[in-house]
PDB file of C-alpha atoms in Angstrom:
ATOM      1  CA  MET A 687       0.000   0.000   0.000  1.00 49.00           C
ATOM      2  CA  THR A 688       1.096   3.520  -0.735  1.00 50.00           C
ATOM      3  CA  GLU A 689       0.198   6.707   0.958  1.00 51.00           C
ATOM      4  CA  PRO A 690      -2.622   8.751  -0.640  1.00 49.00           C
ATOM      5  CA  GLY A 691      -1.371  11.370  -2.994  1.00 49.00           C
ATOM      6  CA  ARG A 692       2.118   9.955  -3.150  1.00 51.00           C
ATOM      7  CA  PRO A 693       3.248   9.095  -6.697  1.00 51.00           C
ATOM      8  CA  GLN A 694       4.078   5.429  -7.386  1.00 52.00           C
ATOM      9  CA  SER A 695       7.323   4.310  -8.912  1.00 52.00           C
ATOM     10  CA  PRO A 696       7.355   2.572 -12.347  1.00 50.00           C
ATOM     11  CA  GLN A 697       8.348  -0.704 -10.650  1.00 50.00           C
ATOM     12  CA  GLN A 698       5.348  -0.553  -8.345  1.00 51.00           C
ATOM     13  CA  ASN A 699       3.018   0.109 -11.296  1.00 53.00           C
ATOM     14  CA  THR A 700       4.414  -2.993 -13.084  1.00 53.00           C
ATOM     15  CA  ARG A 701       3.908  -5.253 -10.076  1.00 53.00           C
ATOM     16  CA  ALA A 702       0.379  -3.982  -9.576  1.00 52.00           C
ATOM     17  CA  GLY A 703      -0.424  -4.726 -13.213  1.00 55.00           C
ATOM     18  CA  GLU A 704       0.970  -8.277 -12.975  1.00 52.00           C
ATOM     19  CA  PHE A 705      -1.060  -8.895  -9.800  1.00 47.00           C
ATOM     20  CA  GLN A 706      -4.231  -7.698 -11.463  1.00 55.00           C
ATOM     21  CA  GLN A 707      -3.653  -9.916 -14.534  1.00 53.00           C
ATOM     22  CA  ALA A 708      -2.989 -12.937 -12.329  1.00 47.00           C
ATOM     23  CA  TRP A 709      -6.120 -12.270 -10.278  1.00 46.00           C
ATOM     24  CA  GLN A 710      -8.253 -11.983 -13.373  1.00 51.00           C
ATOM     25  CA  GLY A 711      -6.671 -15.053 -14.926  1.00 48.00           C
ATOM     26  CA  GLU A 712      -8.008 -17.287 -12.169  1.00 47.00           C
ATOM     27  CA  PHE A 713     -11.543 -16.644 -13.390  1.00 45.00           C
ATOM     28  CA  GLN A 714     -10.844 -16.919 -17.102  1.00 47.00           C
ATOM     29  CA  GLN A 715     -11.468 -20.036 -19.143  1.00 48.00           C
ATOM     30  CA  PRO A 716      -8.233 -22.029 -19.741  1.00 45.00           C
ATOM     31  CA  GLN A 717      -6.840 -21.825 -23.260  1.00 45.00           C
ATOM     32  CA  TYR A 718      -6.149 -25.252 -24.763  1.00 42.00           C
ATOM     33  CA  TRP A 719      -3.535 -25.660 -27.473  1.00 43.00           C
ATOM     34  CA  GLN A 720      -4.984 -26.639 -30.807  1.00 47.00           C
ATOM     35  CA  GLU A 721      -3.103 -28.085 -33.748  1.00 46.00           C
ATOM     36  CA  PRO A 722      -3.083 -25.588 -36.578  1.00 45.00           C
ATOM     37  CA  GLN A 723      -5.154 -26.530 -39.574  1.00 50.00           C
ATOM     38  CA  GLN A 724      -3.005 -27.210 -42.610  1.00 48.00           C
ATOM     39  CA  ASN A 725      -4.091 -25.833 -45.911  1.00 48.00           C
ATOM     40  CA  PRO A 726      -4.487 -28.759 -48.324  1.00 44.00           C
ATOM     41  CA  TRP A 727      -3.209 -26.525 -51.115  1.00 45.00           C
ATOM     42  CA  GLN A 728      -0.112 -25.537 -49.190  1.00 47.00           C
ATOM     43  CA  GLU A 729       3.237 -27.189 -49.932  1.00 46.00           C
ATOM     44  CA  PRO A 730       4.296 -29.773 -47.300  1.00 49.00           C
ATOM     45  CA  PRO A 731       7.251 -28.980 -45.032  1.00 52.00           C
ATOM     46  CA  MET A 732      10.743 -29.438 -46.383  1.00 47.00           C
ATOM     47  CA  ASN A 733      11.419 -32.643 -44.408  1.00 59.00           C
ATOM     48  CA  GLN A 734       8.285 -34.284 -45.829  1.00 57.00           C
ATOM     49  CA  MET A 735       9.230 -33.160 -49.318  1.00 55.00           C
ATOM     50  CA  GLY A 736      12.714 -34.613 -48.822  1.00 60.00           C
ATOM     51  CA  GLU A 737      11.337 -37.987 -47.715  1.00 65.00           C
ATOM     52  CA  ARG A 738       8.865 -38.043 -50.589  1.00 69.00           C
ATOM     53  CA  ASN A 739      11.605 -37.243 -53.101  1.00 72.00           C
ATOM     54  CA  ALA A 740      13.875 -39.916 -51.617  1.00 68.00           C
ATOM     55  CA  VAL A 741      11.159 -42.573 -51.842  1.00 74.00           C
ATOM     56  CA  GLU A 742      10.336 -41.583 -55.402  1.00 77.00           C
ATOM     57  CA  SER A 743      14.018 -41.644 -56.358  1.00 75.00           C
ATOM     58  CA  ALA A 744      14.446 -45.112 -54.842  1.00 77.00           C
ATOM     59  CA  ARG A 745      11.347 -46.361 -56.625  1.00 81.00           C
ATOM     60  CA  ARG A 746      12.635 -45.113 -59.976  1.00 82.00           C
ATOM     61  CA  SER A 747      16.075 -46.626 -59.403  1.00 81.00           C
ATOM     62  CA  TYR A 748      14.793 -50.073 -58.454  1.00 83.00           C
ATOM     63  CA  SER A 749      12.254 -50.007 -61.276  1.00 86.00           C
ATOM     64  CA  ARG A 750      14.993 -49.175 -63.760  1.00 86.00           C
ATOM     65  CA  ILE A 751      17.214 -51.956 -62.406  1.00 86.00           C
ATOM     66  CA  GLY A 752      14.391 -54.486 -62.511  1.00 85.00           C
ATOM     67  CA  ALA A 753      13.438 -53.467 -66.041  1.00 89.00           C
ATOM     68  CA  SER A 754      17.024 -53.638 -67.282  1.00 89.00           C
ATOM     69  CA  PHE A 755      17.592 -57.156 -65.978  1.00 89.00           C
ATOM     70  CA  SER A 756      14.203 -58.332 -67.198  1.00 90.00           C
ATOM     71  CA  VAL A 757      15.030 -57.082 -70.686  1.00 91.00           C
ATOM     72  CA  MET A 758      18.459 -58.694 -70.406  1.00 90.00           C
ATOM     73  CA  ILE A 759      17.032 -62.137 -69.634  1.00 91.00           C
ATOM     74  CA  VAL A 760      14.291 -61.889 -72.284  1.00 92.00           C
ATOM     75  CA  VAL A 761      16.741 -60.822 -74.994  1.00 93.00           C
ATOM     76  CA  TRP A 762      19.221 -63.491 -73.907  1.00 91.00           C
ATOM     77  CA  MET A 763      16.666 -66.301 -74.058  1.00 92.00           C
ATOM     78  CA  ALA A 764      15.226 -65.047 -77.344  1.00 94.00           C
ATOM     79  CA  LEU A 765      18.644 -64.978 -79.002  1.00 93.00           C
ATOM     80  CA  VAL A 766      19.516 -68.451 -77.715  1.00 90.00           C
ATOM     81  CA  PHE A 767      16.214 -69.754 -79.084  1.00 91.00           C
ATOM     82  CA  VAL A 768      16.597 -68.102 -82.490  1.00 92.00           C
ATOM     83  CA  LEU A 769      20.252 -69.056 -82.883  1.00 90.00           C
ATOM     84  CA  GLY A 770      19.478 -72.596 -81.756  1.00 87.00           C
ATOM     85  CA  ILE A 771      16.865 -72.942 -84.482  1.00 89.00           C
ATOM     86  CA  GLY A 772      19.241 -71.512 -87.068  1.00 88.00           C
ATOM     87  CA  ILE A 773      22.037 -73.894 -86.103  1.00 86.00           C
ATOM     88  CA  SER A 774      19.713 -76.895 -86.133  1.00 84.00           C
ATOM     89  CA  MET A 775      18.576 -75.949 -89.623  1.00 84.00           C
ATOM     90  CA  LEU A 776      22.163 -75.725 -90.862  1.00 83.00           C
ATOM     91  CA  HIS A 777      23.527 -78.697 -88.949  1.00 78.00           C
ATOM     92  CA  ARG A 778      21.095 -80.832 -86.984  1.00 78.00           C
ATOM     93  CA  GLU A 779      23.716 -82.629 -84.911  1.00 78.00           C
ATOM     94  CA  ALA A 780      25.597 -79.436 -84.000  1.00 73.00           C
ATOM     95  CA  ALA A 781      22.584 -78.174 -82.066  1.00 69.00           C
ATOM     96  CA  HIS A 782      23.171 -80.971 -79.528  1.00 73.00           C
ATOM     97  CA  TRP A 783      26.883 -80.349 -79.037  1.00 77.00           C
ATOM     98  CA  MET A 784      27.517 -78.906 -75.586  1.00 79.00           C
ATOM     99  CA  TRP A 785      30.318 -76.587 -76.633  1.00 79.00           C
ATOM    100  CA  VAL A 786      28.099 -75.115 -79.348  1.00 81.00           C
ATOM    101  CA  SER A 787      25.301 -74.608 -76.835  1.00 83.00           C
ATOM    102  CA  LEU A 788      27.712 -72.906 -74.453  1.00 82.00           C
ATOM    103  CA  LEU A 789      29.068 -70.588 -77.134  1.00 87.00           C
ATOM    104  CA  VAL A 790      25.593 -69.611 -78.270  1.00 87.00           C
ATOM    105  CA  SER A 791      24.482 -68.909 -74.715  1.00 86.00           C
ATOM    106  CA  ASP A 792      27.592 -66.991 -73.666  1.00 87.00           C
ATOM    107  CA  CYS A 793      27.856 -64.922 -76.852  1.00 90.00           C
ATOM    108  CA  SER A 794      24.197 -63.965 -76.628  1.00 91.00           C
ATOM    109  CA  PHE A 795      24.611 -63.031 -72.976  1.00 90.00           C
ATOM    110  CA  TYR A 796      27.973 -61.242 -72.962  1.00 91.00           C
ATOM    111  CA  LEU A 797      27.854 -59.551 -76.364  1.00 92.00           C
ATOM    112  CA  VAL A 798      24.200 -58.495 -76.581  1.00 93.00           C
ATOM    113  CA  ALA A 799      22.154 -58.901 -73.388  1.00 92.00           C
ATOM    114  CA  VAL A 800      24.696 -57.470 -70.907  1.00 92.00           C
ATOM    115  CA  PRO A 801      25.539 -54.339 -72.960  1.00 93.00           C
ATOM    116  CA  LEU A 802      21.826 -53.692 -73.412  1.00 92.00           C
ATOM    117  CA  ALA A 803      21.233 -53.953 -69.655  1.00 91.00           C
ATOM    118  CA  TYR A 804      24.141 -51.595 -68.998  1.00 91.00           C
ATOM    119  CA  LEU A 805      22.740 -48.987 -71.369  1.00 91.00           C
ATOM    120  CA  MET A 806      19.499 -49.034 -69.382  1.00 89.00           C
ATOM    121  CA  LEU A 807      21.346 -48.887 -66.040  1.00 88.00           C
ATOM    122  CA  ARG A 808      23.403 -45.837 -66.966  1.00 87.00           C
ATOM    123  CA  SER A 809      20.493 -43.523 -66.203  1.00 84.00           C
ATOM    124  CA  VAL A 810      20.695 -44.511 -62.504  1.00 85.00           C
ATOM    125  CA  PRO A 811      23.501 -42.475 -60.845  1.00 83.00           C
ATOM    126  CA  GLU A 812      26.299 -44.263 -59.024  1.00 83.00           C
ATOM    127  CA  GLU A 813      27.300 -43.597 -55.427  1.00 81.00           C
ATOM    128  CA  PRO A 814      31.054 -42.832 -55.177  1.00 79.00           C
ATOM    129  CA  THR A 815      32.786 -44.610 -52.280  1.00 82.00           C
ATOM    130  CA  ARG A 816      36.257 -45.005 -50.855  1.00 84.00           C
ATOM    131  CA  LYS A 817      38.275 -48.150 -51.540  1.00 89.00           C
ATOM    132  CA  PHE A 818      39.593 -50.282 -48.701  1.00 91.00           C
ATOM    133  CA  GLY A 819      41.886 -53.283 -48.680  1.00 91.00           C
ATOM    134  CA  MET A 820      41.401 -56.856 -47.466  1.00 92.00           C
ATOM    135  CA  THR A 821      44.130 -59.177 -46.261  1.00 92.00           C
ATOM    136  CA  PHE A 822      44.736 -62.582 -47.772  1.00 92.00           C
ATOM    137  CA  GLY A 823      43.769 -64.217 -44.480  1.00 93.00           C
ATOM    138  CA  GLU A 824      40.400 -62.465 -44.432  1.00 93.00           C
ATOM    139  CA  LEU A 825      39.757 -63.382 -48.045  1.00 94.00           C
ATOM    140  CA  PHE A 826      40.678 -67.008 -47.336  1.00 95.00           C
ATOM    141  CA  GLU A 827      38.206 -67.098 -44.452  1.00 94.00           C
ATOM    142  CA  TRP A 828      35.455 -65.898 -46.778  1.00 95.00           C
ATOM    143  CA  PHE A 829      36.560 -68.572 -49.259  1.00 95.00           C
ATOM    144  CA  LEU A 830      35.943 -71.265 -46.642  1.00 95.00           C
ATOM    145  CA  VAL A 831      32.568 -69.751 -45.803  1.00 95.00           C
ATOM    146  CA  SER A 832      31.706 -69.711 -49.510  1.00 94.00           C
ATOM    147  CA  LEU A 833      32.590 -73.407 -49.867  1.00 93.00           C
ATOM    148  CA  ALA A 834      30.186 -74.258 -47.060  1.00 94.00           C
ATOM    149  CA  ILE A 835      27.450 -72.128 -48.638  1.00 94.00           C
ATOM    150  CA  VAL A 836      27.942 -73.756 -52.042  1.00 91.00           C
ATOM    151  CA  PHE A 837      27.839 -77.233 -50.519  1.00 91.00           C
ATOM    152  CA  VAL A 838      24.677 -76.687 -48.450  1.00 92.00           C
ATOM    153  CA  GLY A 839      22.950 -74.641 -51.163  1.00 90.00           C
ATOM    154  CA  GLY A 840      23.752 -77.299 -53.741  1.00 86.00           C
ATOM    155  CA  LEU A 841      22.207 -80.026 -51.600  1.00 88.00           C
ATOM    156  CA  LEU A 842      19.075 -77.928 -51.087  1.00 90.00           C
ATOM    157  CA  GLY A 843      18.763 -77.116 -54.783  1.00 85.00           C
ATOM    158  CA  ASN A 844      19.231 -80.741 -55.835  1.00 82.00           C
ATOM    159  CA  ALA A 845      16.680 -81.945 -53.298  1.00 85.00           C
ATOM    160  CA  LEU A 846      14.010 -79.449 -54.352  1.00 85.00           C
ATOM    161  CA  ALA A 847      14.642 -80.051 -58.057  1.00 78.00           C
ATOM    162  CA  ALA A 848      14.232 -83.782 -57.547  1.00 79.00           C
ATOM    163  CA  LEU A 849      11.122 -83.233 -55.445  1.00 81.00           C
ATOM    164  CA  PHE A 850       9.374 -80.956 -57.924  1.00 74.00           C
ATOM    165  CA  SER A 851      10.273 -83.075 -60.964  1.00 71.00           C
ATOM    166  CA  GLY A 852       9.699 -86.472 -59.435  1.00 72.00           C
ATOM    167  CA  GLY A 853      13.377 -87.318 -59.810  1.00 66.00           C
ATOM    168  CA  MET A 854      13.389 -86.673 -63.562  1.00 67.00           C
ATOM    169  CA  ALA A 855      15.241 -83.318 -63.586  1.00 63.00           C
ATOM    170  CA  GLN A 856      18.858 -83.132 -64.725  1.00 64.00           C
ATOM    171  CA  ASN A 857      21.466 -80.550 -63.860  1.00 65.00           C
ATOM    172  CA  ARG A 858      22.251 -78.928 -67.200  1.00 66.00           C
ATOM    173  CA  LEU A 859      25.429 -77.400 -65.765  1.00 66.00           C
ATOM    174  CA  ASP A 860      26.910 -80.867 -65.180  1.00 65.00           C
ATOM    175  CA  ASN A 861      26.141 -81.838 -68.758  1.00 65.00           C
ATOM    176  CA  ILE A 862      27.774 -78.699 -70.144  1.00 67.00           C
ATOM    177  CA  VAL A 863      30.894 -78.921 -67.961  1.00 66.00           C
ATOM    178  CA  GLY A 864      31.356 -82.575 -68.821  1.00 65.00           C
ATOM    179  CA  GLY A 865      30.776 -82.077 -72.553  1.00 67.00           C
ATOM    180  CA  ILE A 866      33.128 -79.200 -73.418  1.00 73.00           C
ATOM    181  CA  PRO A 867      36.920 -79.064 -73.820  1.00 78.00           C
ATOM    182  CA  ALA A 868      38.972 -78.132 -70.766  1.00 79.00           C
ATOM    183  CA  TRP A 869      40.293 -74.902 -72.306  1.00 82.00           C
ATOM    184  CA  LEU A 870      36.771 -73.713 -73.073  1.00 82.00           C
ATOM    185  CA  ASN A 871      35.658 -74.628 -69.574  1.00 82.00           C
ATOM    186  CA  ILE A 872      38.433 -72.535 -68.047  1.00 87.00           C
ATOM    187  CA  LEU A 873      37.898 -69.615 -70.412  1.00 89.00           C
ATOM    188  CA  ALA A 874      34.118 -69.416 -70.123  1.00 86.00           C
ATOM    189  CA  VAL A 875      33.420 -70.575 -66.570  1.00 87.00           C
ATOM    190  CA  VAL A 876      36.562 -69.598 -64.659  1.00 90.00           C
ATOM    191  CA  VAL A 877      37.722 -66.420 -66.415  1.00 93.00           C
ATOM    192  CA  VAL A 878      35.050 -64.618 -68.443  1.00 92.00           C
ATOM    193  CA  GLY A 879      32.039 -65.535 -66.311  1.00 90.00           C
ATOM    194  CA  PRO A 880      33.307 -64.212 -62.954  1.00 93.00           C
ATOM    195  CA  ILE A 881      34.644 -60.992 -64.484  1.00 95.00           C
ATOM    196  CA  VAL A 882      31.422 -60.048 -66.266  1.00 93.00           C
ATOM    197  CA  GLU A 883      29.084 -61.269 -63.517  1.00 93.00           C
ATOM    198  CA  GLU A 884      30.937 -59.413 -60.755  1.00 95.00           C
ATOM    199  CA  TRP A 885      31.112 -56.242 -62.818  1.00 94.00           C
ATOM    200  CA  LEU A 886      27.391 -56.462 -63.501  1.00 92.00           C
ATOM    201  CA  CYS A 887      25.907 -57.772 -60.240  1.00 90.00           C
ATOM    202  CA  ARG A 888      28.252 -56.153 -57.753  1.00 92.00           C
ATOM    203  CA  LYS A 889      29.562 -52.922 -59.231  1.00 91.00           C
ATOM    204  CA  GLN A 890      26.624 -51.869 -61.386  1.00 91.00           C
ATOM    205  CA  ILE A 891      23.881 -52.782 -58.896  1.00 91.00           C
ATOM    206  CA  ILE A 892      25.454 -52.038 -55.523  1.00 91.00           C
ATOM    207  CA  ALA A 893      27.007 -48.775 -56.684  1.00 88.00           C
ATOM    208  CA  ARG A 894      23.579 -47.547 -57.788  1.00 88.00           C
ATOM    209  CA  VAL A 895      21.361 -48.604 -54.870  1.00 87.00           C
ATOM    210  CA  ARG A 896      23.663 -48.495 -51.832  1.00 87.00           C
ATOM    211  CA  ARG A 897      22.471 -44.966 -51.044  1.00 83.00           C
ATOM    212  CA  TYR A 898      19.059 -46.426 -50.201  1.00 82.00           C
ATOM    213  CA  GLY A 899      20.471 -48.986 -47.755  1.00 84.00           C
ATOM    214  CA  GLU A 900      23.621 -51.097 -47.904  1.00 88.00           C
ATOM    215  CA  ARG A 901      22.024 -54.297 -46.612  1.00 90.00           C
ATOM    216  CA  LEU A 902      19.216 -54.031 -49.123  1.00 89.00           C
ATOM    217  CA  ALA A 903      21.735 -53.399 -51.901  1.00 90.00           C
ATOM    218  CA  ILE A 904      23.595 -56.600 -50.975  1.00 93.00           C
ATOM    219  CA  VAL A 905      20.371 -58.635 -50.978  1.00 93.00           C
ATOM    220  CA  VAL A 906      19.222 -57.189 -54.311  1.00 91.00           C
ATOM    221  CA  SER A 907      22.555 -57.919 -55.986  1.00 93.00           C
ATOM    222  CA  ALA A 908      22.547 -61.483 -54.607  1.00 94.00           C
ATOM    223  CA  LEU A 909      18.977 -62.061 -55.770  1.00 92.00           C
ATOM    224  CA  VAL A 910      19.721 -60.858 -59.293  1.00 90.00           C
ATOM    225  CA  PHE A 911      22.869 -62.996 -59.333  1.00 92.00           C
ATOM    226  CA  ALA A 912      20.853 -66.063 -58.341  1.00 91.00           C
ATOM    227  CA  LEU A 913      17.949 -65.437 -60.705  1.00 87.00           C
ATOM    228  CA  PHE A 914      19.889 -65.077 -63.921  1.00 82.00           C
ATOM    229  CA  HIS A 915      21.423 -68.542 -63.456  1.00 81.00           C
ATOM    230  CA  LEU A 916      17.911 -69.692 -64.447  1.00 77.00           C
ATOM    231  CA  ASN A 917      17.879 -73.054 -62.700  1.00 81.00           C
ATOM    232  CA  LEU A 918      16.885 -74.368 -59.283  1.00 81.00           C
ATOM    233  CA  TYR A 919      20.094 -76.330 -58.844  1.00 82.00           C
ATOM    234  CA  GLN A 920      22.204 -73.182 -58.630  1.00 84.00           C
ATOM    235  CA  PHE A 921      19.700 -70.721 -57.168  1.00 88.00           C
ATOM    236  CA  PHE A 922      20.276 -71.278 -53.436  1.00 90.00           C
ATOM    237  CA  TYR A 923      24.060 -71.463 -53.395  1.00 89.00           C
ATOM    238  CA  ALA A 924      24.276 -68.635 -55.934  1.00 92.00           C
ATOM    239  CA  PHE A 925      22.140 -66.472 -53.659  1.00 94.00           C
ATOM    240  CA  GLY A 926      24.253 -67.316 -50.600  1.00 94.00           C
ATOM    241  CA  LEU A 927      27.464 -66.765 -52.521  1.00 94.00           C
ATOM    242  CA  GLY A 928      26.047 -63.486 -53.823  1.00 94.00           C
ATOM    243  CA  LEU A 929      25.520 -62.305 -50.240  1.00 95.00           C
ATOM    244  CA  VAL A 930      29.172 -63.000 -49.422  1.00 96.00           C
ATOM    245  CA  LEU A 931      30.463 -61.335 -52.577  1.00 96.00           C
ATOM    246  CA  GLY A 932      28.150 -58.387 -52.039  1.00 95.00           C
ATOM    247  CA  TYR A 933      29.400 -57.903 -48.491  1.00 95.00           C
ATOM    248  CA  ILE A 934      33.029 -58.019 -49.636  1.00 95.00           C
ATOM    249  CA  TYR A 935      32.393 -55.467 -52.364  1.00 95.00           C
ATOM    250  CA  MET A 936      30.401 -53.253 -49.993  1.00 93.00           C
ATOM    251  CA  ARG A 937      33.309 -53.298 -47.550  1.00 92.00           C
ATOM    252  CA  THR A 938      36.138 -52.793 -50.049  1.00 93.00           C
ATOM    253  CA  SER A 939      34.543 -51.211 -53.171  1.00 92.00           C
ATOM    254  CA  GLN A 940      37.047 -53.234 -55.216  1.00 93.00           C
ATOM    255  CA  LEU A 941      36.120 -55.919 -57.704  1.00 94.00           C
ATOM    256  CA  LYS A 942      39.469 -57.707 -57.578  1.00 94.00           C
ATOM    257  CA  TYR A 943      38.515 -59.441 -54.332  1.00 96.00           C
ATOM    258  CA  THR A 944      35.107 -60.639 -55.485  1.00 96.00           C
ATOM    259  CA  ILE A 945      36.392 -61.656 -58.920  1.00 96.00           C
ATOM    260  CA  GLY A 946      39.244 -63.641 -57.371  1.00 95.00           C
ATOM    261  CA  LEU A 947      36.925 -65.424 -54.941  1.00 95.00           C
ATOM    262  CA  HIS A 948      34.377 -66.082 -57.684  1.00 95.00           C
ATOM    263  CA  MET A 949      37.091 -67.537 -59.943  1.00 95.00           C
ATOM    264  CA  ALA A 950      38.301 -69.850 -57.185  1.00 94.00           C
ATOM    265  CA  ILE A 951      34.795 -71.172 -56.503  1.00 93.00           C
ATOM    266  CA  ASN A 952      34.085 -71.725 -60.208  1.00 91.00           C
ATOM    267  CA  PHE A 953      37.440 -73.432 -60.690  1.00 90.00           C
ATOM    268  CA  LEU A 954      36.649 -75.955 -57.972  1.00 87.00           C
ATOM    269  CA  GLY A 955      33.076 -76.429 -59.178  1.00 80.00           C
ATOM    270  CA  SER A 956      33.901 -76.895 -62.864  1.00 77.00           C
ATOM    271  CA  VAL A 957      37.511 -77.828 -63.629  1.00 71.00           C
ATOM    272  CA  VAL A 958      38.354 -79.822 -60.505  1.00 70.00           C
ATOM    273  CA  ARG A 959      34.909 -81.409 -60.448  1.00 66.00           C
ATOM    274  CA  SER A 960      35.144 -82.515 -64.087  1.00 64.00           C
ATOM    275  CA  VAL A 961      38.582 -84.059 -63.457  1.00 63.00           C
ATOM    276  CA  LEU A 962      37.368 -85.974 -60.416  1.00 62.00           C
ATOM    277  CA  GLN A 963      34.385 -87.285 -62.319  1.00 59.00           C
TER     278      GLN A 963
END
């Protein structure tokens, strides 16, 4: 309280005003916070726009990759079919020679189907990464793991193929490996195959989709690697081996490790196997 007629200081006036507002506030209705209404015609916030653009970019990238490999397989099979008919018309017995069948298949795949798939993949940008090394001991450990995967996956593939076909299915890979010269086996299966397949399935796929998730990129590359073998015998161990090779490439960003491991596995599965048989 102040004496009558005595002027009040500015500080006293401020305190009196705060007291009056607090007193009146006790009898006012409480104000509840309400979420602001968003205009449906207004642009979404920048974080939502960024997520939407990222999802759309990933969808386009995976669609382009799926389309490119679908076209690759269709063109590959169509060329093998057409060339097979042409060869049988020119020389009926040559169409049943394994080395001719292998040449037709590989030439159609490496010279036509793969370049066509690469032309379609070029529109998907790559993700630049640093390169890291891997010791020989680490690579040898992954080689042992790969042998186990190939063994178990091969048993599973053989069992399912026999189950679905009633025991009538035959592994076409065994027929080809056993019916071609050794030099052609080494050139096609041990040298050319691993180089092209690793360049296509590891570098071209993983480098283009790793920005959307490295684990998913490894799985996608392994799935594509397994699918284009086009037989149940090889699908399971090819998928498991693709996971190992994808992990190694994801860790090192260098194809020399995956190509070397792939060559070693193919050498044991084709050359050594044909000699032992």
